[in-house]
Coordinates of C-alpha atoms in Angstrom, one line a residue:
X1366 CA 98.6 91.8 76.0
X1367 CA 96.1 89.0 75.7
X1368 CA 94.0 87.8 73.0
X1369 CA 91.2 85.3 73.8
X1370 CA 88.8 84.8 70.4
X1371 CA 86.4 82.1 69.2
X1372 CA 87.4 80.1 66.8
X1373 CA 84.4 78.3 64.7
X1374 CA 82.5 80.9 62.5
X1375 CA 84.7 83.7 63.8
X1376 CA 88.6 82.9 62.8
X1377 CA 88.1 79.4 60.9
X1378 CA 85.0 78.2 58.6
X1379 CA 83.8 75.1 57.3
X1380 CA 83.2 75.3 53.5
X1381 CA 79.8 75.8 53.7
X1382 CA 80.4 79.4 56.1
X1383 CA 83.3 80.6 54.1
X1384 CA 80.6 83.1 52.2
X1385 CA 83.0 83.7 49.0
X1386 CA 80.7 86.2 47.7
X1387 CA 82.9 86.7 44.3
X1388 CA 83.8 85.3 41.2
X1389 CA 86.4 81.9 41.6
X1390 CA 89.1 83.7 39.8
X1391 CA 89.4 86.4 42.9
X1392 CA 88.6 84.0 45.9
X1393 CA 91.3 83.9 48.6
X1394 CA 93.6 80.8 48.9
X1395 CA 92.7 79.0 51.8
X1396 CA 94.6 77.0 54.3
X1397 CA 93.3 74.0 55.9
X1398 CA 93.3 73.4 59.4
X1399 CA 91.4 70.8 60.5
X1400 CA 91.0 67.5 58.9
X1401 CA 88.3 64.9 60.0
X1402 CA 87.7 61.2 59.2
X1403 CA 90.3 61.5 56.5
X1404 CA 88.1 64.9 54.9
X1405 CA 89.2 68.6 54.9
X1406 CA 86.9 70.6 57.7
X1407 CA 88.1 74.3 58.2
X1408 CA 89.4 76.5 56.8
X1409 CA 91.1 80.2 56.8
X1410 CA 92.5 82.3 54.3
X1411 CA 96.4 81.8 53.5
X1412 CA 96.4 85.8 54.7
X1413 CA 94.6 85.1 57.9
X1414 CA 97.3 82.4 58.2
X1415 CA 100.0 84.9 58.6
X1416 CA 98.1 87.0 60.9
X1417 CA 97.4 85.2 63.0
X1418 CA 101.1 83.5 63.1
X1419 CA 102.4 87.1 63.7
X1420 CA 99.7 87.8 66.7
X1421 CA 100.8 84.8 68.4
X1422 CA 104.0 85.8 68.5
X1423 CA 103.3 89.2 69.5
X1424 CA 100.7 88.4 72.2
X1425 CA 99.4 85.5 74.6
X1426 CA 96.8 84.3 72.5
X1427 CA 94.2 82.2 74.3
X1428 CA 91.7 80.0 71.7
X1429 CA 88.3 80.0 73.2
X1430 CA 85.8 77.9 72.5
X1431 CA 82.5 75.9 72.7
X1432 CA 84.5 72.6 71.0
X1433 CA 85.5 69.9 73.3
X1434 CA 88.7 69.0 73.7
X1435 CA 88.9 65.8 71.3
X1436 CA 87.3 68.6 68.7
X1437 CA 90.0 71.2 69.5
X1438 CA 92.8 68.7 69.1
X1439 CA 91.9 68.5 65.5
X1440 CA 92.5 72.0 64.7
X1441 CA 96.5 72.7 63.6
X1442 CA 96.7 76.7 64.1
X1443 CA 99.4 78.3 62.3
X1444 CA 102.0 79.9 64.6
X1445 CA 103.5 78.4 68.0
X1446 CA 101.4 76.3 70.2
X1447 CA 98.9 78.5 72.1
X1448 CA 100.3 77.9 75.6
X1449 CA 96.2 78.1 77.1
X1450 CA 93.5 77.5 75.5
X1451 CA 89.4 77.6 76.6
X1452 CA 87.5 74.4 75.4
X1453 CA 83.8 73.3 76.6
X1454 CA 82.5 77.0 76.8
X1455 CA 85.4 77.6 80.2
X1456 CA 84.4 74.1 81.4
X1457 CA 88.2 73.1 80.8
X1458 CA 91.2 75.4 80.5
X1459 CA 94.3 73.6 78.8
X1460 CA 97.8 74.7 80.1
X1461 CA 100.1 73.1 77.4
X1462 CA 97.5 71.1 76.2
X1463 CA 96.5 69.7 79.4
X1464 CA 93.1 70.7 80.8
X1465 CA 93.9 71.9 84.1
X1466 CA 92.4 70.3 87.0
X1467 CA 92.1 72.7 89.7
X1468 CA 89.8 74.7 87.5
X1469 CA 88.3 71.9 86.5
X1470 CA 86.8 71.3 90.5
X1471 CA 86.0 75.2 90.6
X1472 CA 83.5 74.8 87.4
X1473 CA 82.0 71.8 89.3
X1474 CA 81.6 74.0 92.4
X1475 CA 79.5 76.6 90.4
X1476 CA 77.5 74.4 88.1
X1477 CA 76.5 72.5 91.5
X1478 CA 75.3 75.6 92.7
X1479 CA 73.8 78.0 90.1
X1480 CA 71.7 75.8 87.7
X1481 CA 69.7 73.2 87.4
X1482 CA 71.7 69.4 86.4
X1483 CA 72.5 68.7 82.4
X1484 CA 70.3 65.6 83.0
X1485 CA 66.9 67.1 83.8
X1486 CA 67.9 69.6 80.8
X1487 CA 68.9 66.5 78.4
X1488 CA 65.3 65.1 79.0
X1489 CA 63.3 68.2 78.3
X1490 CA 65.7 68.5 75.3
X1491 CA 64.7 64.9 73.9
X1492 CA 61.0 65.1 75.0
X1493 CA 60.3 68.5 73.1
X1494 CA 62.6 67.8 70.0
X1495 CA 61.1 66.4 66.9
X1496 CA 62.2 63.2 64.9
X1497 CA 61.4 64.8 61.9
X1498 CA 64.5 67.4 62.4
X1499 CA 66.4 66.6 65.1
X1500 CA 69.3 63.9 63.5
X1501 CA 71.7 63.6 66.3
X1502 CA 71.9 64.7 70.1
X1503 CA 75.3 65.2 72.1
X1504 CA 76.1 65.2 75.7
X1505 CA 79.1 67.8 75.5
X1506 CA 82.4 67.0 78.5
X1507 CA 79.9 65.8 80.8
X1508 CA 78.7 69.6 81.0
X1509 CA 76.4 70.7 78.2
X1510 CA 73.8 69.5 75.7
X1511 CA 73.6 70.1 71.8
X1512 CA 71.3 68.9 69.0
X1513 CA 72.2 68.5 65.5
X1514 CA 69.0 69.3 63.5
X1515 CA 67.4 69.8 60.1
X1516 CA 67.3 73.5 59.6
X1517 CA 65.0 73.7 57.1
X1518 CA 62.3 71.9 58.9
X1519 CA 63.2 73.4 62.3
X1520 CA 60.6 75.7 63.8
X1521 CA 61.4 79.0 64.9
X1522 CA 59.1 78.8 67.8
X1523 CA 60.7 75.8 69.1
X1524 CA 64.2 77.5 69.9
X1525 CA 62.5 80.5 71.0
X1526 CA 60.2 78.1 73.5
X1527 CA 63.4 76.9 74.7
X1528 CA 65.3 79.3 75.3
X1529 CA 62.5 80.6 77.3
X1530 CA 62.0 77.7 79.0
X1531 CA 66.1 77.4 79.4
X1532 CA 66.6 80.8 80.7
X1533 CA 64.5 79.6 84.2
X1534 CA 66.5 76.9 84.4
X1535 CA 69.7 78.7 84.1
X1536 CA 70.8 77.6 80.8
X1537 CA 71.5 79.3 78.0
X1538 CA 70.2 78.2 74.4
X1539 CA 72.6 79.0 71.0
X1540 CA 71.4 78.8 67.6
X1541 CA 74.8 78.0 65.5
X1542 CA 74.3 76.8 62.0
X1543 CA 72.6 73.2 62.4
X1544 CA 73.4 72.6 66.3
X1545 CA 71.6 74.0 69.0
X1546 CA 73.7 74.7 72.2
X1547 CA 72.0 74.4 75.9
X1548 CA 74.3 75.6 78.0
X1549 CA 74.7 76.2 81.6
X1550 CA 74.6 80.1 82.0
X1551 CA 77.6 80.0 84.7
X1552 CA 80.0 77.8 82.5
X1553 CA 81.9 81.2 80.6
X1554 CA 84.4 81.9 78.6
X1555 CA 85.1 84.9 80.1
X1556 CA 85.5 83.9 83.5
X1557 CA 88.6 81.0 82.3
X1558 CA 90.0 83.6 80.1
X1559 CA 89.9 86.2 83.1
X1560 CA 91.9 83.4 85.1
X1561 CA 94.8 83.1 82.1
X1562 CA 95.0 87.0 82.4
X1563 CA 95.6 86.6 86.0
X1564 CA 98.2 84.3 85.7
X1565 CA 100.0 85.6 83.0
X1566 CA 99.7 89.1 84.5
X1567 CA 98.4 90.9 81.5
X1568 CA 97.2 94.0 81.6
X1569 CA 95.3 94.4 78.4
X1570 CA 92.5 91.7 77.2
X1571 CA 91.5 91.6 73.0
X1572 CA 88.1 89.3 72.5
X1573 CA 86.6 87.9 69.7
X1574 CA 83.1 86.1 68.7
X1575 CA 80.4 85.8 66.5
X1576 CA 77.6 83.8 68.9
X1577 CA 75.3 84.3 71.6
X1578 CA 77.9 81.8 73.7
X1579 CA 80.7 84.8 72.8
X1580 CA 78.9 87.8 74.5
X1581 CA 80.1 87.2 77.7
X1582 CA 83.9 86.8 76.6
X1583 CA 83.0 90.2 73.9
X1584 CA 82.0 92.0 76.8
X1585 CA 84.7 91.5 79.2
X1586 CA 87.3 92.5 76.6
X1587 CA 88.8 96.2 76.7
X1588 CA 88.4 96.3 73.0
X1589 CA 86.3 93.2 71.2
X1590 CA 85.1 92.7 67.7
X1591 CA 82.3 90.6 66.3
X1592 CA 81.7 89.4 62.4
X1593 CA 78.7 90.4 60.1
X1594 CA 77.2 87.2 60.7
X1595 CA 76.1 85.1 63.3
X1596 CA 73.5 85.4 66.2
X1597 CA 75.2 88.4 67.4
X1598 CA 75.3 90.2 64.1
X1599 CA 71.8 88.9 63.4
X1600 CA 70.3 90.4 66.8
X1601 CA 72.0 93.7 66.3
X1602 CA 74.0 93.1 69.5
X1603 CA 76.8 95.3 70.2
X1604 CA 78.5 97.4 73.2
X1605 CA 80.4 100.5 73.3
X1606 CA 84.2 99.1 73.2
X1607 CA 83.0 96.5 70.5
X1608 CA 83.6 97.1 66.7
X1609 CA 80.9 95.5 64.6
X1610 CA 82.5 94.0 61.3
X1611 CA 80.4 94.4 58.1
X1612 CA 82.4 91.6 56.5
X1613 CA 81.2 88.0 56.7
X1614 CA 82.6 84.5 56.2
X1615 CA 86.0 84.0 56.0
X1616 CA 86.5 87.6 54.8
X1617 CA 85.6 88.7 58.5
X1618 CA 88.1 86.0 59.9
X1619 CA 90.9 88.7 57.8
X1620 CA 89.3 91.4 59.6
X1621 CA 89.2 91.0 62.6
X1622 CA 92.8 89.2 62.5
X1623 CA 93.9 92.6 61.1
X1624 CA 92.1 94.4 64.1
X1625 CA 93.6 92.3 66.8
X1626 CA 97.0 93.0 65.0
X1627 CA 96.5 96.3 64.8
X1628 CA 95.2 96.8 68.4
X1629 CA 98.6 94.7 69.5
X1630 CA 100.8 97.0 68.2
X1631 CA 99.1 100.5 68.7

């Protein structure tokens, strides 16, 4: 059995997505698990802690996500090293912690060949965006783009324009909290976590996301889940083999830790 689920928004939160929707004295105690420039980052609850402990232990779980892998090193999971791990969207697959270079040529091969370059992207990015809310832009591994902006002066038009204008050049735009993600549309999860099943022979694959970047990795999953929040849960996106949480926050990083227990053992 494999498990392959985003991590940001889905199984850890920053304070400000933890959504504790109660009164203090019944909040969940939380576990840190990723410190930056000497500050607390993310979080999960102490019980999604020892879920997800137990999961790795039961299954080959495979952390999958759109961080690069400087920002994945700063997250300390609870439980044994993850022995993969997808960082950069699938641009790099770790093997013990070391991004593995064969499949590193093989992404190269297919973003050569099914999109347009990150550089001619990176300039319609900075020409279209606005001072007035855009406050930082990244170049991501050499592979993809993203902008940190000012969400309350952001127009909706403007993401929508671009995705538009994206999805011609082959790119796919994310909305995630106060980045925006262009992303070339062949650089997938789903296809590195489809090339740790082959090599570790499983049988079985368990997905989880919460982001328009996760659909690809939901959809190739024999069972997946997805939280109430997040692009996903905000388009009303869904598929028949995946559940659609109604908890959000850290609350749905519990339940869909449960889910993925429950599926390992049934």
């Amino acid at each position: 059995m494999l498990v392959a689920s985003d991590l940001d928004r889905t199984l850890i939160y920053s304070a400000a997505a933890l959504a504790l929707d109660m009164a203090d004295a019944l909040a969940p105690r939380l576990l840190c698990v990723e410190v930056y420039e000497h500050k607390p980052l993310s979080y999960l609850t102490e019980t999604a802690a020892g879920l997800l402990e137990h999961l790795a232990r039961e299954a080959v779980f495979v952390p999958s996500t759109t961080r690069t892998r400087a920002q994945y090193g700063r997250i300390r999971l609870p439980g044994p090293p993850a022995p993969y791990a997808v960082c950069a969207n699938g641009g790099h697959l770790l093997v013990d912690g070391e991004s593995d270079p064969g499949w590193q040529r093989r992404v190269r091969r297919t973003l050569d060949e099914g999109c347009a370059p990150l550089a001619s992207v990176r300039e319609h990015l900075l020409r279209s965006a606005d001072p007035e809310w855009l406050l930082k832009e990244r170049v991501a591994e050499d592979l993809f783009a993203y902008l940190v902006v000012d969400r309350a002066l952001l127009p909706d038009a403007w993401v929508k324009d671009l995705a538009d204008w994206a999805d011609g050049q082959g790119w796919t735009v994310s909305l995630q909290g106060r980045k925006i993600y262009a992303v070339p549309k062949p650089l997938t999860k789903s296809a590195a976590v489809a090339e740790v099943a082959r090599r570790t022979g499983a049988s079985r694959v368990l997905t989880a996301g919460d982001s328009l970047l996760d659909a690809d990795l939901l959809r190739a999953g024999d069972q997946a889940w997805r939280p109430g929040h997040g692009e996903l849960a905000d388009t009303g996106w869904t598929a028949p083999h995946v559940t659609a949480l109604a908890e959000r926050g850290v609350a749905a990083g519990e339940a869909i830790l449960r889910s993925l227990v429950r599926a390992v053992a049934a």
